JSON list of C-alpha atoms in Angstrom, two decimals:
[
{"chain": "D", "resi": 1, "resn": "UNK", "atom": "CA", "xyz": [0.00, 0.00, 0.00]},
{"chain": "D", "resi": 2, "resn": "UNK", "atom": "CA", "xyz": [1.20, 3.47, -0.77]},
{"chain": "D", "resi": 3, "resn": "UNK", "atom": "CA", "xyz": [-0.11, 6.96, -1.37]},
{"chain": "D", "resi": 4, "resn": "UNK", "atom": "CA", "xyz": [-0.06, 8.58, -4.80]},
{"chain": "D", "resi": 5, "resn": "UNK", "atom": "CA", "xyz": [1.21, 12.14, -4.45]},
{"chain": "D", "resi": 6, "resn": "UNK", "atom": "CA", "xyz": [1.13, 14.71, -7.21]},
{"chain": "D", "resi": 7, "resn": "UNK", "atom": "CA", "xyz": [2.43, 18.20, -6.45]},
{"chain": "D", "resi": 8, "resn": "UNK", "atom": "CA", "xyz": [2.17, 17.39, -2.75]},
{"chain": "D", "resi": 9, "resn": "UNK", "atom": "CA", "xyz": [-1.53, 16.45, -2.92]},
{"chain": "D", "resi": 10, "resn": "UNK", "atom": "CA", "xyz": [-2.67, 12.98, -1.90]},
{"chain": "D", "resi": 11, "resn": "UNK", "atom": "CA", "xyz": [-4.64, 11.83, -4.94]},
{"chain": "D", "resi": 12, "resn": "UNK", "atom": "CA", "xyz": [-5.07, 8.16, -4.21]},
{"chain": "D", "resi": 13, "resn": "UNK", "atom": "CA", "xyz": [-4.15, 5.03, -2.38]},
{"chain": "D", "resi": 14, "resn": "UNK", "atom": "CA", "xyz": [-2.14, 2.45, -4.30]},
{"chain": "D", "resi": 15, "resn": "UNK", "atom": "CA", "xyz": [-2.51, -1.26, -3.76]},
{"chain": "D", "resi": 16, "resn": "UNK", "atom": "CA", "xyz": [0.65, -3.04, -4.89]},
{"chain": "D", "resi": 17, "resn": "UNK", "atom": "CA", "xyz": [1.72, -6.65, -5.01]},
{"chain": "D", "resi": 18, "resn": "UNK", "atom": "CA", "xyz": [4.47, -7.53, -2.55]},
{"chain": "D", "resi": 19, "resn": "UNK", "atom": "CA", "xyz": [8.05, -7.51, -3.79]},
{"chain": "D", "resi": 20, "resn": "UNK", "atom": "CA", "xyz": [10.27, -10.49, -3.16]},
{"chain": "D", "resi": 21, "resn": "UNK", "atom": "CA", "xyz": [14.00, -9.82, -3.08]},
{"chain": "D", "resi": 22, "resn": "UNK", "atom": "CA", "xyz": [16.64, -12.28, -4.29]},
{"chain": "D", "resi": 23, "resn": "UNK", "atom": "CA", "xyz": [17.69, -14.73, -1.61]},
{"chain": "D", "resi": 24, "resn": "UNK", "atom": "CA", "xyz": [14.30, -14.69, 0.12]},
{"chain": "D", "resi": 25, "resn": "UNK", "atom": "CA", "xyz": [12.11, -17.75, 0.19]},
{"chain": "D", "resi": 26, "resn": "UNK", "atom": "CA", "xyz": [10.86, -18.54, -3.32]},
{"chain": "D", "resi": 27, "resn": "UNK", "atom": "CA", "xyz": [12.80, -15.69, -4.96]},
{"chain": "D", "resi": 28, "resn": "UNK", "atom": "CA", "xyz": [15.11, -16.32, -7.86]},
{"chain": "D", "resi": 29, "resn": "UNK", "atom": "CA", "xyz": [15.38, -12.87, -9.41]},
{"chain": "D", "resi": 30, "resn": "UNK", "atom": "CA", "xyz": [16.40, -9.49, -8.07]},
{"chain": "D", "resi": 31, "resn": "UNK", "atom": "CA", "xyz": [13.65, -7.39, -6.50]},
{"chain": "D", "resi": 32, "resn": "UNK", "atom": "CA", "xyz": [11.53, -5.63, -9.07]},
{"chain": "D", "resi": 33, "resn": "UNK", "atom": "CA", "xyz": [9.59, -2.42, -8.63]},
{"chain": "D", "resi": 34, "resn": "UNK", "atom": "CA", "xyz": [6.12, -3.01, -7.18]},
{"chain": "D", "resi": 35, "resn": "UNK", "atom": "CA", "xyz": [3.34, -3.46, -9.69]},
{"chain": "D", "resi": 36, "resn": "UNK", "atom": "CA", "xyz": [0.22, -1.35, -9.19]},
{"chain": "D", "resi": 37, "resn": "UNK", "atom": "CA", "xyz": [-2.85, -3.55, -8.77]},
{"chain": "D", "resi": 38, "resn": "UNK", "atom": "CA", "xyz": [-5.43, -0.88, -8.01]},
{"chain": "D", "resi": 39, "resn": "UNK", "atom": "CA", "xyz": [-5.74, 2.82, -7.48]},
{"chain": "D", "resi": 40, "resn": "UNK", "atom": "CA", "xyz": [-8.44, 4.29, -5.30]},
{"chain": "D", "resi": 41, "resn": "UNK", "atom": "CA", "xyz": [-8.80, 7.96, -6.14]},
{"chain": "D", "resi": 42, "resn": "UNK", "atom": "CA", "xyz": [-9.32, 10.15, -3.11]},
{"chain": "D", "resi": 43, "resn": "UNK", "atom": "CA", "xyz": [-11.68, 13.10, -3.38]},
{"chain": "D", "resi": 44, "resn": "UNK", "atom": "CA", "xyz": [-9.87, 16.39, -3.16]},
{"chain": "D", "resi": 45, "resn": "UNK", "atom": "CA", "xyz": [-10.72, 20.04, -3.27]},
{"chain": "D", "resi": 46, "resn": "UNK", "atom": "CA", "xyz": [-13.50, 21.96, -1.58]},
{"chain": "D", "resi": 47, "resn": "UNK", "atom": "CA", "xyz": [-16.87, 20.14, -1.61]},
{"chain": "D", "resi": 48, "resn": "UNK", "atom": "CA", "xyz": [-18.59, 22.67, -3.92]},
{"chain": "D", "resi": 49, "resn": "UNK", "atom": "CA", "xyz": [-15.85, 22.34, -6.54]},
{"chain": "D", "resi": 50, "resn": "UNK", "atom": "CA", "xyz": [-15.89, 18.52, -6.25]},
{"chain": "D", "resi": 51, "resn": "UNK", "atom": "CA", "xyz": [-19.65, 18.51, -6.80]},
{"chain": "D", "resi": 52, "resn": "UNK", "atom": "CA", "xyz": [-19.46, 20.74, -9.87]},
{"chain": "D", "resi": 53, "resn": "UNK", "atom": "CA", "xyz": [-16.41, 18.93, -11.29]},
{"chain": "D", "resi": 54, "resn": "UNK", "atom": "CA", "xyz": [-17.26, 15.28, -10.53]},
{"chain": "D", "resi": 55, "resn": "UNK", "atom": "CA", "xyz": [-21.07, 15.29, -10.31]},
{"chain": "D", "resi": 56, "resn": "UNK", "atom": "CA", "xyz": [-20.87, 13.58, -6.94]},
{"chain": "D", "resi": 57, "resn": "UNK", "atom": "CA", "xyz": [-20.26, 14.70, -3.41]},
{"chain": "D", "resi": 58, "resn": "UNK", "atom": "CA", "xyz": [-21.63, 12.00, -1.16]},
{"chain": "D", "resi": 59, "resn": "UNK", "atom": "CA", "xyz": [-21.81, 13.00, 2.52]},
{"chain": "D", "resi": 60, "resn": "UNK", "atom": "CA", "xyz": [-20.24, 16.39, 1.69]},
{"chain": "D", "resi": 61, "resn": "UNK", "atom": "CA", "xyz": [-20.57, 19.42, 3.92]},
{"chain": "D", "resi": 62, "resn": "UNK", "atom": "CA", "xyz": [-22.26, 21.97, 1.65]},
{"chain": "D", "resi": 63, "resn": "UNK", "atom": "CA", "xyz": [-23.97, 23.98, 4.39]},
{"chain": "D", "resi": 64, "resn": "UNK", "atom": "CA", "xyz": [-24.91, 27.42, 3.11]},
{"chain": "D", "resi": 65, "resn": "UNK", "atom": "CA", "xyz": [-23.42, 26.74, -0.35]},
{"chain": "D", "resi": 66, "resn": "UNK", "atom": "CA", "xyz": [-24.44, 29.04, -3.19]},
{"chain": "D", "resi": 67, "resn": "UNK", "atom": "CA", "xyz": [-25.58, 26.69, -5.96]},
{"chain": "D", "resi": 68, "resn": "UNK", "atom": "CA", "xyz": [-28.16, 29.00, -7.54]},
{"chain": "D", "resi": 69, "resn": "UNK", "atom": "CA", "xyz": [-28.91, 27.99, -11.13]},
{"chain": "D", "resi": 70, "resn": "UNK", "atom": "CA", "xyz": [-26.35, 25.14, -11.04]},
{"chain": "D", "resi": 71, "resn": "UNK", "atom": "CA", "xyz": [-26.76, 22.28, -13.52]},
{"chain": "D", "resi": 72, "resn": "UNK", "atom": "CA", "xyz": [-26.59, 19.25, -11.23]},
{"chain": "D", "resi": 73, "resn": "UNK", "atom": "CA", "xyz": [-28.32, 16.67, -13.42]},
{"chain": "D", "resi": 74, "resn": "UNK", "atom": "CA", "xyz": [-27.95, 13.13, -12.04]},
{"chain": "D", "resi": 75, "resn": "UNK", "atom": "CA", "xyz": [-25.57, 14.12, -9.23]},
{"chain": "D", "resi": 76, "resn": "UNK", "atom": "CA", "xyz": [-24.95, 11.92, -6.19]},
{"chain": "D", "resi": 77, "resn": "UNK", "atom": "CA", "xyz": [-25.66, 13.95, -3.07]},
{"chain": "D", "resi": 78, "resn": "UNK", "atom": "CA", "xyz": [-26.62, 11.08, -0.80]},
{"chain": "D", "resi": 79, "resn": "UNK", "atom": "CA", "xyz": [-26.18, 12.00, 2.88]},
{"chain": "D", "resi": 80, "resn": "UNK", "atom": "CA", "xyz": [-24.89, 15.47, 1.93]},
{"chain": "D", "resi": 81, "resn": "UNK", "atom": "CA", "xyz": [-25.37, 18.32, 4.41]},
{"chain": "D", "resi": 82, "resn": "UNK", "atom": "CA", "xyz": [-27.06, 21.11, 2.45]},
{"chain": "D", "resi": 83, "resn": "UNK", "atom": "CA", "xyz": [-28.64, 22.92, 5.39]},
{"chain": "D", "resi": 84, "resn": "UNK", "atom": "CA", "xyz": [-29.27, 26.53, 4.44]},
{"chain": "D", "resi": 85, "resn": "UNK", "atom": "CA", "xyz": [-27.86, 26.05, 0.92]},
{"chain": "D", "resi": 86, "resn": "UNK", "atom": "CA", "xyz": [-29.28, 28.12, -1.94]},
{"chain": "D", "resi": 87, "resn": "UNK", "atom": "CA", "xyz": [-30.31, 25.85, -4.82]},
{"chain": "D", "resi": 88, "resn": "UNK", "atom": "CA", "xyz": [-32.82, 28.30, -6.31]},
{"chain": "D", "resi": 89, "resn": "UNK", "atom": "CA", "xyz": [-33.43, 27.56, -10.00]},
{"chain": "D", "resi": 90, "resn": "UNK", "atom": "CA", "xyz": [-30.90, 24.69, -9.87]},
{"chain": "D", "resi": 91, "resn": "UNK", "atom": "CA", "xyz": [-31.47, 21.69, -12.16]},
{"chain": "D", "resi": 92, "resn": "UNK", "atom": "CA", "xyz": [-31.32, 18.55, -10.00]},
{"chain": "D", "resi": 93, "resn": "UNK", "atom": "CA", "xyz": [-33.09, 16.30, -12.50]},
{"chain": "D", "resi": 94, "resn": "UNK", "atom": "CA", "xyz": [-32.43, 12.63, -11.64]},
{"chain": "D", "resi": 95, "resn": "UNK", "atom": "CA", "xyz": [-30.27, 13.59, -8.65]},
{"chain": "D", "resi": 96, "resn": "UNK", "atom": "CA", "xyz": [-29.95, 11.23, -5.68]},
{"chain": "D", "resi": 97, "resn": "UNK", "atom": "CA", "xyz": [-30.53, 13.20, -2.49]},
{"chain": "D", "resi": 98, "resn": "UNK", "atom": "CA", "xyz": [-31.29, 10.17, -0.30]},
{"chain": "D", "resi": 99, "resn": "UNK", "atom": "CA", "xyz": [-30.82, 10.98, 3.40]},
{"chain": "D", "resi": 100, "resn": "UNK", "atom": "CA", "xyz": [-29.53, 14.46, 2.51]},
{"chain": "D", "resi": 101, "resn": "UNK", "atom": "CA", "xyz": [-30.04, 17.27, 5.02]},
{"chain": "D", "resi": 102, "resn": "UNK", "atom": "CA", "xyz": [-31.81, 20.14, 3.27]},
{"chain": "D", "resi": 103, "resn": "UNK", "atom": "CA", "xyz": [-33.24, 21.80, 6.36]},
{"chain": "D", "resi": 104, "resn": "UNK", "atom": "CA", "xyz": [-33.84, 25.47, 5.60]},
{"chain": "D", "resi": 105, "resn": "UNK", "atom": "CA", "xyz": [-32.48, 25.12, 2.05]},
{"chain": "D", "resi": 106, "resn": "UNK", "atom": "CA", "xyz": [-33.81, 27.36, -0.73]},
{"chain": "D", "resi": 107, "resn": "UNK", "atom": "CA", "xyz": [-34.98, 25.35, -3.75]},
{"chain": "D", "resi": 108, "resn": "UNK", "atom": "CA", "xyz": [-37.38, 27.96, -5.14]},
{"chain": "D", "resi": 109, "resn": "UNK", "atom": "CA", "xyz": [-37.94, 27.22, -8.84]},
{"chain": "D", "resi": 110, "resn": "UNK", "atom": "CA", "xyz": [-35.55, 24.24, -8.77]},
{"chain": "D", "resi": 111, "resn": "UNK", "atom": "CA", "xyz": [-36.10, 21.20, -11.00]},
{"chain": "D", "resi": 112, "resn": "UNK", "atom": "CA", "xyz": [-36.15, 17.87, -9.15]},
{"chain": "D", "resi": 113, "resn": "UNK", "atom": "CA", "xyz": [-37.82, 15.75, -11.83]},
{"chain": "D", "resi": 114, "resn": "UNK", "atom": "CA", "xyz": [-37.11, 12.02, -11.31]},
{"chain": "D", "resi": 115, "resn": "UNK", "atom": "CA", "xyz": [-35.01, 12.82, -8.23]},
{"chain": "D", "resi": 116, "resn": "UNK", "atom": "CA", "xyz": [-34.64, 10.42, -5.31]},
{"chain": "D", "resi": 117, "resn": "UNK", "atom": "CA", "xyz": [-35.44, 12.08, -2.00]},
{"chain": "D", "resi": 118, "resn": "UNK", "atom": "CA", "xyz": [-35.73, 8.99, 0.23]},
{"chain": "D", "resi": 119, "resn": "UNK", "atom": "CA", "xyz": [-35.39, 9.87, 3.94]},
{"chain": "D", "resi": 120, "resn": "UNK", "atom": "CA", "xyz": [-34.41, 13.45, 3.02]},
{"chain": "D", "resi": 121, "resn": "UNK", "atom": "CA", "xyz": [-34.75, 16.19, 5.64]},
{"chain": "D", "resi": 122, "resn": "UNK", "atom": "CA", "xyz": [-36.76, 18.97, 4.00]},
{"chain": "D", "resi": 123, "resn": "UNK", "atom": "CA", "xyz": [-37.86, 20.69, 7.22]},
{"chain": "D", "resi": 124, "resn": "UNK", "atom": "CA", "xyz": [-38.35, 24.43, 6.70]},
{"chain": "D", "resi": 125, "resn": "UNK", "atom": "CA", "xyz": [-37.03, 24.17, 3.12]},
{"chain": "D", "resi": 126, "resn": "UNK", "atom": "CA", "xyz": [-38.56, 26.34, 0.38]},
{"chain": "D", "resi": 127, "resn": "UNK", "atom": "CA", "xyz": [-39.65, 24.40, -2.71]},
{"chain": "D", "resi": 128, "resn": "UNK", "atom": "CA", "xyz": [-42.02, 27.14, -3.91]},
{"chain": "D", "resi": 129, "resn": "UNK", "atom": "CA", "xyz": [-42.52, 26.98, -7.68]},
{"chain": "D", "resi": 130, "resn": "UNK", "atom": "CA", "xyz": [-40.21, 23.94, -7.89]},
{"chain": "D", "resi": 131, "resn": "UNK", "atom": "CA", "xyz": [-40.79, 21.19, -10.46]},
{"chain": "D", "resi": 132, "resn": "UNK", "atom": "CA", "xyz": [-40.78, 17.88, -8.59]},
{"chain": "D", "resi": 133, "resn": "UNK", "atom": "CA", "xyz": [-42.33, 15.59, -11.21]},
{"chain": "D", "resi": 134, "resn": "UNK", "atom": "CA", "xyz": [-42.06, 11.82, -10.66]},
{"chain": "D", "resi": 135, "resn": "UNK", "atom": "CA", "xyz": [-39.75, 12.19, -7.66]},
{"chain": "D", "resi": 136, "resn": "UNK", "atom": "CA", "xyz": [-39.36, 9.24, -5.29]},
{"chain": "D", "resi": 137, "resn": "UNK", "atom": "CA", "xyz": [-39.61, 10.53, -1.73]},
{"chain": "D", "resi": 138, "resn": "UNK", "atom": "CA", "xyz": [-40.46, 7.94, 0.94]},
{"chain": "D", "resi": 139, "resn": "UNK", "atom": "CA", "xyz": [-39.80, 8.91, 4.55]},
{"chain": "D", "resi": 140, "resn": "UNK", "atom": "CA", "xyz": [-39.14, 12.61, 3.96]},
{"chain": "D", "resi": 141, "resn": "UNK", "atom": "CA", "xyz": [-39.28, 15.06, 6.86]},
{"chain": "D", "resi": 142, "resn": "UNK", "atom": "CA", "xyz": [-41.50, 17.98, 5.86]},
{"chain": "D", "resi": 143, "resn": "UNK", "atom": "CA", "xyz": [-42.27, 20.07, 8.95]},
{"chain": "D", "resi": 144, "resn": "UNK", "atom": "CA", "xyz": [-42.51, 23.70, 7.81]},
{"chain": "D", "resi": 145, "resn": "UNK", "atom": "CA", "xyz": [-41.85, 22.81, 4.14]},
{"chain": "D", "resi": 146, "resn": "UNK", "atom": "CA", "xyz": [-43.03, 25.51, 1.73]},
{"chain": "D", "resi": 147, "resn": "UNK", "atom": "CA", "xyz": [-44.39, 24.16, -1.58]},
{"chain": "D", "resi": 148, "resn": "UNK", "atom": "CA", "xyz": [-46.67, 26.95, -2.88]},
{"chain": "D", "resi": 149, "resn": "UNK", "atom": "CA", "xyz": [-46.85, 26.67, -6.67]},
{"chain": "D", "resi": 150, "resn": "UNK", "atom": "CA", "xyz": [-44.70, 23.51, -6.78]},
{"chain": "D", "resi": 151, "resn": "UNK", "atom": "CA", "xyz": [-45.56, 20.84, -9.37]},
{"chain": "D", "resi": 152, "resn": "UNK", "atom": "CA", "xyz": [-45.56, 17.46, -7.60]},
{"chain": "D", "resi": 153, "resn": "UNK", "atom": "CA", "xyz": [-47.18, 15.55, -10.48]},
{"chain": "D", "resi": 154, "resn": "UNK", "atom": "CA", "xyz": [-46.57, 11.81, -10.21]},
{"chain": "D", "resi": 155, "resn": "UNK", "atom": "CA", "xyz": [-44.23, 12.14, -7.24]},
{"chain": "D", "resi": 156, "resn": "UNK", "atom": "CA", "xyz": [-44.24, 9.27, -4.78]},
{"chain": "D", "resi": 157, "resn": "UNK", "atom": "CA", "xyz": [-44.35, 11.05, -1.43]},
{"chain": "D", "resi": 158, "resn": "UNK", "atom": "CA", "xyz": [-44.49, 9.00, 1.77]},
{"chain": "D", "resi": 159, "resn": "UNK", "atom": "CA", "xyz": [-44.51, 10.77, 5.12]},
{"chain": "D", "resi": 160, "resn": "UNK", "atom": "CA", "xyz": [-44.25, 8.70, 8.29]},
{"chain": "D", "resi": 161, "resn": "UNK", "atom": "CA", "xyz": [-44.78, 5.46, 6.40]},
{"chain": "D", "resi": 162, "resn": "UNK", "atom": "CA", "xyz": [-48.05, 6.61, 4.84]},
{"chain": "D", "resi": 163, "resn": "UNK", "atom": "CA", "xyz": [-48.59, 7.28, 1.13]},
{"chain": "D", "resi": 164, "resn": "UNK", "atom": "CA", "xyz": [-49.77, 10.84, 0.66]},
{"chain": "D", "resi": 165, "resn": "UNK", "atom": "CA", "xyz": [-52.20, 10.96, -2.24]},
{"chain": "D", "resi": 166, "resn": "UNK", "atom": "CA", "xyz": [-54.55, 13.58, -0.84]},
{"chain": "D", "resi": 167, "resn": "UNK", "atom": "CA", "xyz": [-57.15, 13.79, 1.91]},
{"chain": "D", "resi": 168, "resn": "UNK", "atom": "CA", "xyz": [-58.86, 10.60, 3.09]},
{"chain": "D", "resi": 169, "resn": "UNK", "atom": "CA", "xyz": [-62.28, 9.84, 1.58]},
{"chain": "D", "resi": 170, "resn": "UNK", "atom": "CA", "xyz": [-65.35, 11.14, 3.38]},
{"chain": "D", "resi": 171, "resn": "UNK", "atom": "CA", "xyz": [-67.35, 8.58, 5.38]},
{"chain": "D", "resi": 172, "resn": "UNK", "atom": "CA", "xyz": [-70.59, 7.34, 3.77]},
{"chain": "D", "resi": 173, "resn": "UNK", "atom": "CA", "xyz": [-73.77, 9.26, 4.56]},
{"chain": "D", "resi": 174, "resn": "UNK", "atom": "CA", "xyz": [-76.17, 7.58, 7.02]}
]
């Protein structure tokens, strides 16, 4: 195992096969340089730049980030901390925000079509005028959520284990 360094930055962890030097058990040739078997690239850079560059920032701390109007189509933001972030008019189509913390986030006019919002914390978030068509959102936390003018067409919203399709039917008349 070793660390890949470029310009002093740790970019990855190298897995190498062990070297066997001449004279050691089973060795018949002089020691050769280790051969790289795998390279695990480590994320580097500030979380906002990683998100915009790589399209993924799982479990990142993006509290208060300014992502207004960002094109974040299909990004992986699972377990990300986006409390207080401004995602107004951002395009999050197909994004995975499972278990993300969006408490108090501004998503006014954002596009979340086909997004995954499973177990996402949306308490006190503002989704006014957002497009949330066909989103999958079981187990979301919605206390204080603002959704005036939002389009939730075809979204699968489950709060507290219950499907939310509208008010319960009225009881039959006596």
